[in-house]
Tab-separated table of C-alpha atoms in Angstrom:
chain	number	residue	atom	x	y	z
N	1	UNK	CA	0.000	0.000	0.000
N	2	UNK	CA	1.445	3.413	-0.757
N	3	UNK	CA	1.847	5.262	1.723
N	4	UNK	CA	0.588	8.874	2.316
N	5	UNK	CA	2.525	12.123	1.523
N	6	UNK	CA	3.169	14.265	4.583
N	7	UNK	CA	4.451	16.970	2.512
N	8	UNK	CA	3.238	20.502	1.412
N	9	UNK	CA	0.574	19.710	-1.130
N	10	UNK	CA	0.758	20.934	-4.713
N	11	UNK	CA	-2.054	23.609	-4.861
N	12	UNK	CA	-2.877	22.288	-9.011
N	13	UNK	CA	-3.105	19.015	-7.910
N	14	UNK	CA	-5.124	19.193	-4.870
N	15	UNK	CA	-7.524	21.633	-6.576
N	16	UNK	CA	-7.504	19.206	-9.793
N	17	UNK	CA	-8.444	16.534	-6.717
N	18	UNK	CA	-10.881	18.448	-5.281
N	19	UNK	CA	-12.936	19.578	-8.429
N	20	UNK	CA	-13.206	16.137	-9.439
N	21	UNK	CA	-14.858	15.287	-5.792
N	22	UNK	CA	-17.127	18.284	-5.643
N	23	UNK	CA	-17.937	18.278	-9.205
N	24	UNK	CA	-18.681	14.073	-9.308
N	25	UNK	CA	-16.238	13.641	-12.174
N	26	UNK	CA	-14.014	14.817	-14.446
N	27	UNK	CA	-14.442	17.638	-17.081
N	28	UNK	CA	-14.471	16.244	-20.200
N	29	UNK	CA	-16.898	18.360	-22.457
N	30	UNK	CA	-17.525	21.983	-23.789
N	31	UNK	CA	-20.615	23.893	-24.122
N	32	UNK	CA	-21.895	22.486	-27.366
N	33	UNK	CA	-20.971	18.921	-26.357
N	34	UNK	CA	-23.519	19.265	-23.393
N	35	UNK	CA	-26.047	21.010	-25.339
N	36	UNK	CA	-26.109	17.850	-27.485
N	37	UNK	CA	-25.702	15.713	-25.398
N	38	UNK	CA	-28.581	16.746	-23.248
N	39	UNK	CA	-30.876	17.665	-25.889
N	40	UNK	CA	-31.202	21.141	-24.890
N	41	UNK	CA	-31.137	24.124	-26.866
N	42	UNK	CA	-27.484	25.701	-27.340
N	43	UNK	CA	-28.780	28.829	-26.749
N	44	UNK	CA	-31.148	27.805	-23.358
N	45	UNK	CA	-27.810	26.214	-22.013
N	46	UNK	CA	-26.028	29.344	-22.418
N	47	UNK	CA	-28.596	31.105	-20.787
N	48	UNK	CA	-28.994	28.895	-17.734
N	49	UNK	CA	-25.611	29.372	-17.375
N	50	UNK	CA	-25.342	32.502	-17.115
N	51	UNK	CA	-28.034	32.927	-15.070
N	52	UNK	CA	-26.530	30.389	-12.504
N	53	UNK	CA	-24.036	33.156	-12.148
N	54	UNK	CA	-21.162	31.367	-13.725
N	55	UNK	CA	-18.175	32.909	-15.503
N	56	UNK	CA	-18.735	32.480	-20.204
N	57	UNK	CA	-16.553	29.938	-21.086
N	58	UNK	CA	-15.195	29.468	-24.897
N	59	UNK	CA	-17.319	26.899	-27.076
N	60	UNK	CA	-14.132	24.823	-27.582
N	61	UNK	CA	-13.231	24.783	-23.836
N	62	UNK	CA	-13.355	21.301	-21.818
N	63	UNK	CA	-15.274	22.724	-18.455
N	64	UNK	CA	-18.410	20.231	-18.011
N	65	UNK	CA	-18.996	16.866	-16.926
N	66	UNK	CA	-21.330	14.498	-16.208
N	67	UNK	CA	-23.475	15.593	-13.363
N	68	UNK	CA	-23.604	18.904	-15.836
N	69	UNK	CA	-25.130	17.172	-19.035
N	70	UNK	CA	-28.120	15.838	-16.007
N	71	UNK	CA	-28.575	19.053	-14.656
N	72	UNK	CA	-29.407	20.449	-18.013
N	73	UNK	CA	-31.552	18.353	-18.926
N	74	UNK	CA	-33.609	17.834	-15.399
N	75	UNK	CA	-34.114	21.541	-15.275
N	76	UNK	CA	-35.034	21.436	-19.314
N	77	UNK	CA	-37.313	18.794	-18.333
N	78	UNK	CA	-38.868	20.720	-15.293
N	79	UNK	CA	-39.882	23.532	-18.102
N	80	UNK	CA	-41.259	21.826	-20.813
N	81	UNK	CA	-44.031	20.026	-17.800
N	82	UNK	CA	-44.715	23.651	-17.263
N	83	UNK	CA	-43.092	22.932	-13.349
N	84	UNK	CA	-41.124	26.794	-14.472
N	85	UNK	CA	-42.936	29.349	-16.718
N	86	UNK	CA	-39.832	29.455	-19.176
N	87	UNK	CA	-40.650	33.792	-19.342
N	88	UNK	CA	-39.044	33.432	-15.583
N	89	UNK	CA	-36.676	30.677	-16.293
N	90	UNK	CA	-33.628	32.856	-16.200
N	91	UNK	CA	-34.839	34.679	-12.882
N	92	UNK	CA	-35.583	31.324	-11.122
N	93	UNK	CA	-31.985	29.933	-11.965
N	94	UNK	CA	-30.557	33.594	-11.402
N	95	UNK	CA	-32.211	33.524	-7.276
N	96	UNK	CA	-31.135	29.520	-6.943
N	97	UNK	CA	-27.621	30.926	-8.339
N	98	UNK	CA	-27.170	33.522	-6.112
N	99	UNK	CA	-28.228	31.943	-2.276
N	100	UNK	CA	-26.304	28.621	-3.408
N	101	UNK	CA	-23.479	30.661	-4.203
N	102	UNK	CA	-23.478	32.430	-0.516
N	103	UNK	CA	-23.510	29.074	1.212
N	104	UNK	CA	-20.481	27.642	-1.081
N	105	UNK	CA	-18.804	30.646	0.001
N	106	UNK	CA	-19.222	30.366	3.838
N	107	UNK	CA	-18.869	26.416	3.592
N	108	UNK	CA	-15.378	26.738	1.590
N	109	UNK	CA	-14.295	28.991	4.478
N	110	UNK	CA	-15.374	26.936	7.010
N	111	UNK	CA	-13.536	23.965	5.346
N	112	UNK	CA	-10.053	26.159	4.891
N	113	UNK	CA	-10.382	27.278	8.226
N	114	UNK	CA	-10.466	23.838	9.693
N	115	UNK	CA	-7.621	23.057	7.276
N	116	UNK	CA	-5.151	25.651	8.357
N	117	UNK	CA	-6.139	25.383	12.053
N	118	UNK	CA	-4.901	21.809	11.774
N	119	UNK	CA	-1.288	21.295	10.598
N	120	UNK	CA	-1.273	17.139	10.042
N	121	UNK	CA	-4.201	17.843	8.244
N	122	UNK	CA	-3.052	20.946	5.927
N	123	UNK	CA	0.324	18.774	4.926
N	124	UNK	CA	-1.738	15.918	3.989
N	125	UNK	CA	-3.477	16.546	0.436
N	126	UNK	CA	-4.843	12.860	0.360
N	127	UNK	CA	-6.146	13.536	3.792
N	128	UNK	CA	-7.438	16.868	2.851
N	129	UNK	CA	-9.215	14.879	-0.554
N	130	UNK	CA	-10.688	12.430	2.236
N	131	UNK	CA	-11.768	15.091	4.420
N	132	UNK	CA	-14.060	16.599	1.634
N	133	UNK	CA	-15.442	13.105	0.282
N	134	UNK	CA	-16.833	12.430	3.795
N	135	UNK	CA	-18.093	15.781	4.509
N	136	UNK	CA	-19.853	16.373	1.167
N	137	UNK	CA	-22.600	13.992	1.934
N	138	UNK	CA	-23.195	15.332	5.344
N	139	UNK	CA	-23.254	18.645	4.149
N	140	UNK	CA	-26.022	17.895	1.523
N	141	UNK	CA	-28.096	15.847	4.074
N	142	UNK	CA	-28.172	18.347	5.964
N	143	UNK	CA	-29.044	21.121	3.417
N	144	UNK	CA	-32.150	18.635	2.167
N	145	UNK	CA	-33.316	18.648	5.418
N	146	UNK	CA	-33.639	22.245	5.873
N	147	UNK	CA	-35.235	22.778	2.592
N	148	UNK	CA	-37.557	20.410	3.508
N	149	UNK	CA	-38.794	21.632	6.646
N	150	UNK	CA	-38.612	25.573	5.119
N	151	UNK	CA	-40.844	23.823	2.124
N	152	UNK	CA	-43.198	22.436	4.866
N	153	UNK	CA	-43.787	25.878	6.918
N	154	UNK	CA	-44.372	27.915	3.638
N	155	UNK	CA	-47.109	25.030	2.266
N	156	UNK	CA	-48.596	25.226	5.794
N	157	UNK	CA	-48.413	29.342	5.319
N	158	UNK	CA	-49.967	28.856	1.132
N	159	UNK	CA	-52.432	26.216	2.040
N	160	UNK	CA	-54.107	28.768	5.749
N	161	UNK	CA	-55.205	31.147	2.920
N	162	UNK	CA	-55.820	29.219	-0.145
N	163	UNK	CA	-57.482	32.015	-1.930
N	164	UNK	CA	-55.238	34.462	-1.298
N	165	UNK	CA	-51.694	35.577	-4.056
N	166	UNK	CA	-48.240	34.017	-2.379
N	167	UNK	CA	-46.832	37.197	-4.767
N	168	UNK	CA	-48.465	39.491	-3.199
N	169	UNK	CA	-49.842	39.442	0.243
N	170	UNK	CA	-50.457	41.771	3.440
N	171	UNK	CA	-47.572	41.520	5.581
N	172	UNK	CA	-45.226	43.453	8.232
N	173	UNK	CA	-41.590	44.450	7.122
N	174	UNK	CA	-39.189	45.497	9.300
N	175	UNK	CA	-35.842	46.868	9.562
N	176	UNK	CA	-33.136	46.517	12.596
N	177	UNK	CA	-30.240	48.409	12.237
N	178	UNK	CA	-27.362	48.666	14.216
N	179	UNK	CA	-26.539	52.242	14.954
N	180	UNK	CA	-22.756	53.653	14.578
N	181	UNK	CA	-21.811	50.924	12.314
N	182	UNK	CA	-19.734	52.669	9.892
N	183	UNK	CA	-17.881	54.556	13.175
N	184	UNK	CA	-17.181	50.966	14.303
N	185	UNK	CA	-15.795	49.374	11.296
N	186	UNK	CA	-12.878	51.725	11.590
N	187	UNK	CA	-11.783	51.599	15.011
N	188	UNK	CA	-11.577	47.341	14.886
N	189	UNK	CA	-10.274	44.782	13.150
N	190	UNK	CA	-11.374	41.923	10.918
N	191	UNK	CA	-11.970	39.617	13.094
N	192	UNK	CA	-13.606	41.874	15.770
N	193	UNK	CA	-16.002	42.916	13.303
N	194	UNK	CA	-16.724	39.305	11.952
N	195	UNK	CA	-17.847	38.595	15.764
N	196	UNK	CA	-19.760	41.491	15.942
N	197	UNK	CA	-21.767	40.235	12.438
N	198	UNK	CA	-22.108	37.074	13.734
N	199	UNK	CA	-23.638	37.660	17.198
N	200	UNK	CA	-26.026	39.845	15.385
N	201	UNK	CA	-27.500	37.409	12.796
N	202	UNK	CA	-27.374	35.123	15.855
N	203	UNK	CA	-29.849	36.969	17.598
N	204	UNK	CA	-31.673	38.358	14.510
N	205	UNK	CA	-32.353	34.650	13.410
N	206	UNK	CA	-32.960	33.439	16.715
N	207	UNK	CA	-35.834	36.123	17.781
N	208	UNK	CA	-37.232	36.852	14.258
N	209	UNK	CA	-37.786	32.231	14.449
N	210	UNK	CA	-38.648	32.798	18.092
N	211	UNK	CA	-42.088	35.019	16.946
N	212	UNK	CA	-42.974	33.534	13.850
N	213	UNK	CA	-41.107	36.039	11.925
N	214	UNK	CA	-39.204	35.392	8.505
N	215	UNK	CA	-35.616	36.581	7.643
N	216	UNK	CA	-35.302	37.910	4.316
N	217	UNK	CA	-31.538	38.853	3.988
N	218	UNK	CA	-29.072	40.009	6.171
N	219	UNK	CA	-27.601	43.529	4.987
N	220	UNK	CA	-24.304	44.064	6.051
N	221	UNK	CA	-25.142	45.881	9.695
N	222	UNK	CA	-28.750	45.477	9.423
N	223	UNK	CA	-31.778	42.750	9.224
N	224	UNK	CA	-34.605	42.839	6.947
N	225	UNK	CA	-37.880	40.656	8.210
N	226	UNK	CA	-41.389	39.625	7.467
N	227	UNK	CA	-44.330	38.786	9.956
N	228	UNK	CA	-47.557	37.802	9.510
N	229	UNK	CA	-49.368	40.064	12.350
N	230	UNK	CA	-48.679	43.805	13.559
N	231	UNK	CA	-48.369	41.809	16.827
N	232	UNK	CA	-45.382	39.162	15.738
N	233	UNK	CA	-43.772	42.134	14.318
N	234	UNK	CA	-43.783	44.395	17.247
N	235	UNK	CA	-42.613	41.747	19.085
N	236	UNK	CA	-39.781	41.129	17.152
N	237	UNK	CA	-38.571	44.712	17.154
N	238	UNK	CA	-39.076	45.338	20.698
N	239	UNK	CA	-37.484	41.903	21.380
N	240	UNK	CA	-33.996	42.617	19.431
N	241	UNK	CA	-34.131	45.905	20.460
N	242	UNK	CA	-33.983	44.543	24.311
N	243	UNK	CA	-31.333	41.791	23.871
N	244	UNK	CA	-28.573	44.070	21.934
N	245	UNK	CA	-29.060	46.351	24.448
N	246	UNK	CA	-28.251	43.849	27.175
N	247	UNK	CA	-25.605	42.350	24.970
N	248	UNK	CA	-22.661	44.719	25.926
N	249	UNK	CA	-20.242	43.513	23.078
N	250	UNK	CA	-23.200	44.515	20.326
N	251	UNK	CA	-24.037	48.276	19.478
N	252	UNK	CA	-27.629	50.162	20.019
N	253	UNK	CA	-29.624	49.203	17.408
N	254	UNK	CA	-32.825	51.254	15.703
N	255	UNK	CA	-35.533	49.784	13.666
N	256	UNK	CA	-38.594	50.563	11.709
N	257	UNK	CA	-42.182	48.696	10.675
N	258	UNK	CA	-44.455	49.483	8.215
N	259	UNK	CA	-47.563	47.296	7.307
N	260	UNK	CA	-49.534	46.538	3.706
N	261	UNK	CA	-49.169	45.080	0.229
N	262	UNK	CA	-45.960	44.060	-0.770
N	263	UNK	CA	-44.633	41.789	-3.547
N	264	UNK	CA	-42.517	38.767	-2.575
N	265	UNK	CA	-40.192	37.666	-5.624
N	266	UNK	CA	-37.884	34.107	-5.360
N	267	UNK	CA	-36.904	35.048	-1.516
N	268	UNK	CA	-36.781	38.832	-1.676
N	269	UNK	CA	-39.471	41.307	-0.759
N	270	UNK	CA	-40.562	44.745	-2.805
N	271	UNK	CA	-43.007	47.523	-3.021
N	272	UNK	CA	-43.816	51.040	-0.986
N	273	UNK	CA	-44.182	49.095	2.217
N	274	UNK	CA	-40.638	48.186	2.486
N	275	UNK	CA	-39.259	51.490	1.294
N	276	UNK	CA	-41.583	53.017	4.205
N	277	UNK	CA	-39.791	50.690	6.388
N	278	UNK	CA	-35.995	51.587	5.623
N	279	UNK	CA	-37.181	55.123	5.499
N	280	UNK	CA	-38.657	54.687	9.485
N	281	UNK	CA	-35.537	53.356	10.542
N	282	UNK	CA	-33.359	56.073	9.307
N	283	UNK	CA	-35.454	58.354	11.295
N	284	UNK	CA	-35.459	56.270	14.228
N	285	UNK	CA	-33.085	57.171	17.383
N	286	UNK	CA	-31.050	54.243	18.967
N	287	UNK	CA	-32.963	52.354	20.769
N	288	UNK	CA	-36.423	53.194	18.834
N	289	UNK	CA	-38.496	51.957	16.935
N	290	UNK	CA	-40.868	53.339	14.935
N	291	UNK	CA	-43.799	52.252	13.182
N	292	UNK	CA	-46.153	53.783	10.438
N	293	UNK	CA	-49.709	54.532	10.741
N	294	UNK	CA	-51.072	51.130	9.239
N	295	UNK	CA	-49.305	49.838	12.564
N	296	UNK	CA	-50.303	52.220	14.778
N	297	UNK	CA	-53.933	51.788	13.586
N	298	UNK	CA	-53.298	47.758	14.793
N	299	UNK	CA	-51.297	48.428	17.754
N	300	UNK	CA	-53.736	50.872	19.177
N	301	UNK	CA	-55.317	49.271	22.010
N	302	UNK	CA	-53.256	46.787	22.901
N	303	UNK	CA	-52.294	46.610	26.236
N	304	UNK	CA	-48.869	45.404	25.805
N	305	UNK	CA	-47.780	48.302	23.753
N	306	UNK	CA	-47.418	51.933	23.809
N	307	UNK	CA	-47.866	54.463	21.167
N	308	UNK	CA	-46.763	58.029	21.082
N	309	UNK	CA	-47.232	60.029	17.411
N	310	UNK	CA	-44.421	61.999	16.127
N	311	UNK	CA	-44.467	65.257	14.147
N	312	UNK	CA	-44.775	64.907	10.313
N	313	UNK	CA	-41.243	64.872	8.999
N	314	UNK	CA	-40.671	64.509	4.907
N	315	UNK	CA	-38.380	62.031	3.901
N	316	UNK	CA	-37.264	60.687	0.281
N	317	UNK	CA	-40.789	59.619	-1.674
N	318	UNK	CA	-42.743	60.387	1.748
N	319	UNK	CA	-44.306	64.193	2.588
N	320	UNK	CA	-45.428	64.680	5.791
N	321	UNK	CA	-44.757	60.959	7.243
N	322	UNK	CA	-46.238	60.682	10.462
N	323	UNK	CA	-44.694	57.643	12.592
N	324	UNK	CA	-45.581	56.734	15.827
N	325	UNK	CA	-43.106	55.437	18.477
N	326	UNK	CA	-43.523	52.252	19.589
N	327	UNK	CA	-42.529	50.475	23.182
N	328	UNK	CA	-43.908	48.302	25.987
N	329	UNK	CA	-46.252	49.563	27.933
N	330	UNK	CA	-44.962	49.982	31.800
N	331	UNK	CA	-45.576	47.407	33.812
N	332	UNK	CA	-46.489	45.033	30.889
N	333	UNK	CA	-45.403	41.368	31.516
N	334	UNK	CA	-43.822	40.425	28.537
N	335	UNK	CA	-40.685	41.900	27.851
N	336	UNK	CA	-36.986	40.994	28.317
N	337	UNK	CA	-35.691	44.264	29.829
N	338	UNK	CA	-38.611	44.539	32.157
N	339	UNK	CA	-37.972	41.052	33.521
N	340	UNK	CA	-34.284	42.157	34.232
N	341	UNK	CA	-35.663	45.011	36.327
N	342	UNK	CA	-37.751	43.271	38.197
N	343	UNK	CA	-35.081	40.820	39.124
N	344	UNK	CA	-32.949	43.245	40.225
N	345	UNK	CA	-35.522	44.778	42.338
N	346	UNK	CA	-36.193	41.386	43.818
N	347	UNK	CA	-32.121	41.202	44.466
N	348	UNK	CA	-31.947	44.669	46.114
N	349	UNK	CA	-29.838	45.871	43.734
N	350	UNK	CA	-32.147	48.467	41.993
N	351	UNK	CA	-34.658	50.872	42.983
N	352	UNK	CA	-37.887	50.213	41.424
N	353	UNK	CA	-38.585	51.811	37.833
N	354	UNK	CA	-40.675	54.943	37.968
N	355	UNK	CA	-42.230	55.994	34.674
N	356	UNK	CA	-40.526	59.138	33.067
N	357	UNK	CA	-42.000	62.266	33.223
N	358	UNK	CA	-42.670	62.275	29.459
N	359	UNK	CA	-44.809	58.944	29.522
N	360	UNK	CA	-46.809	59.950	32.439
N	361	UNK	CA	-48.146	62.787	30.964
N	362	UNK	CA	-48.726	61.111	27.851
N	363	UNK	CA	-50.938	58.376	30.033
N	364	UNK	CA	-55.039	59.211	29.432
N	365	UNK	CA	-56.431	60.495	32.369
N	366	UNK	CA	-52.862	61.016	34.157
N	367	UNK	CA	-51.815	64.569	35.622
N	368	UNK	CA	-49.334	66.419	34.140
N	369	UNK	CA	-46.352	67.070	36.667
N	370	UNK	CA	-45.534	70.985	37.250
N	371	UNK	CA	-43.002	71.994	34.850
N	372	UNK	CA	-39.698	73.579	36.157
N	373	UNK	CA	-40.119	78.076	35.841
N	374	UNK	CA	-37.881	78.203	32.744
N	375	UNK	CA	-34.855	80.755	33.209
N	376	UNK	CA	-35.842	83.709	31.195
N	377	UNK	CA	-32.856	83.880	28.638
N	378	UNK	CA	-30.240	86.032	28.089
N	379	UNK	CA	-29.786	88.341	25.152
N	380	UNK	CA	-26.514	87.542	22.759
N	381	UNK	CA	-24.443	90.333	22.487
N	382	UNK	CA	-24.305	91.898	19.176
């Protein structure tokens, strides 16, 4: 039995080893070769590839395989049973492009990470081939089974309201934002910021799942979600909003909600109720959130929440917005903060929380506190 190199790999040959793991074969045929070969249209193939986000390759060069010549033709086949309307062929393949190409990315860095963190392993390319082979399976497993249950919970969501357009549908968008991002990003370093990202989505993910919500994307410092109810999205403002602010290695945060029509197109969401929503949280303070007046209109009544109306403001494509700011009411149950102040009033180690003067006199029926004799002021000097 040979035995294995515990040398310095050659990077051609380990890629070449690789590629032929990951892609299920070797390439052996060029563009026109798989358009025959499949039975697909030279011009369809092109296309698909394209769309799929891959780099035009010459007719005459030897790129494809195998597993390529059956993908064409299983996703030809899907269109011609009418599965995909072939008008939005390309922007089907373009959205399964893009997403797929996200997770390769992070998965390739999680491999390379775990190679260069262990040295046996980084001087041993057969080790390294063997390493892939096993984890490939594993990986897809456990990508099918994810799809699967997200294909479950949006037929349970399609088949509640069987009347009503998956496109286009009455939902909650919101925006989180995390406030002084651009100040951060040039006082640390890579790797600083990288845990900053990551405890974010962490707790984005986690709360947005926790109240029904739906991530759309991640956006560099910010989250964009979807809920079915004004409640579920309140919820999942005020909820963020409470843990980054207990989270003392995460900064303030800001968000805004906005509630109507909006179009949902292969994962993304469009339309004047998101813009409405960005706009709110660029208005917002840290540590605020507000909402728009479809919201407020829901909100209003609830005893969990509060609701105090700003003054019109004008912002890109909006005149005269009028928001309302949204919190907890005092003394309401639910609530992360409010459970850590009542813990530490328990413990002796806080004085109990009085309501500020601001929301007292905001409370129906409540009397307004006397208001400090304002200094008369002084004249500036000419």
């Amino acid at each position: 039995m040979a035995e294995e190199r515990d040398v310095e790999p050659d990077a051609g040959e380990l890629q070449q080893r690789l590629e032929r793991i990951l892609l299920g074969g070797r390439r052996k045929y060029t563009r026109l070769q798989v358009a025959e070969k499949s039975g697909v249209p030279e011009e369809r193939s092109r296309r698909l590839w394209r769309a799929l986000g891959f780099a035009t390759v010459p007719d005459d060069e030897v790129v494809f395989t195998d597993a390529d010549v059956e993908a064409v033709r299983i996703a030809d086949g899907l269109i011609e049973a009418g599965l995909i309307d072939p008008a939005v062929e390309a922007s089907v393949t373009r959205a399964l492009g893009q997403h797929l190409s996200r997770l390769a990315e992070w998965q390739v860095d999680l491999l390379w990470n775990m190679i260069l963190e262990n040295e046996d392993l980084r001087r041993n390319e057969r080790q390294i081939a063997r390493l892939v082979d096993q984890l490939l399976p594993e990986l897809e497993r456990v990508q099918t089974f994810v799809w699967r249950r997200h294909l479950a919970a949006y037929a349970g969501r399609a088949l509640a309201a069987p009347g009503e357009n998956l496109e286009t549908r009455t939902e909650v968008v919101g925006f989180v934002d995390m406030v002084g991002y651009t100040r951060l990003t040039r006082k640390i370093d890579e790797a600083e910021l990288s845990d900053i990202l990551d405890r974010f989505e962490a707790v984005a993910a986690e709360v947005i799942a926790e109240h029904h919500g739906r991530v759309v994307k991640m956006i560099g410092d910010e989250v964009l979600f979807v809920a079915d109810t004004p409640a579920d999205g309140a919820e999942i403002a005020l909820t963020l909003t409470e843990r980054t602010s207990a989270d003392e290695e995460l900064p303030p945060v800001r968000a805004g909600l906005a509630s109507g029509r909006i179009l949902s197109r292969f994962g993304d969401v469009y339309g004047s109720v998101v813009n409405l929503a960005a706009r709110l949280t660029s208005l917002a303070r840290p540590g605020t959130i507000l909402v728009d007046r479809t919201m407020t209109d829901a909100l209003t009544g609830n005893a969990a929440y509060e609701l105090r109306s700003k003054r019109p403001v004008s912002v890109r494509g909006y005149n005269r917005l009028r928001p309302s700011a949204l919190r907890r009411a005092r003394g309401g149950s639910g609530g992360f903060a409010s459970g850590q102040q009542l813990t530490a009033e328990l413990l002796g180690l806080a004085r109990p929380k009085v309501a500020d003067e601001a929301s007292t006199a905001d409370a129906p029926g409540a009397a307004r506190p006397a208001r400090p004799t304002p200094r008369p002021r002084r004249r500036r000097r000419r």
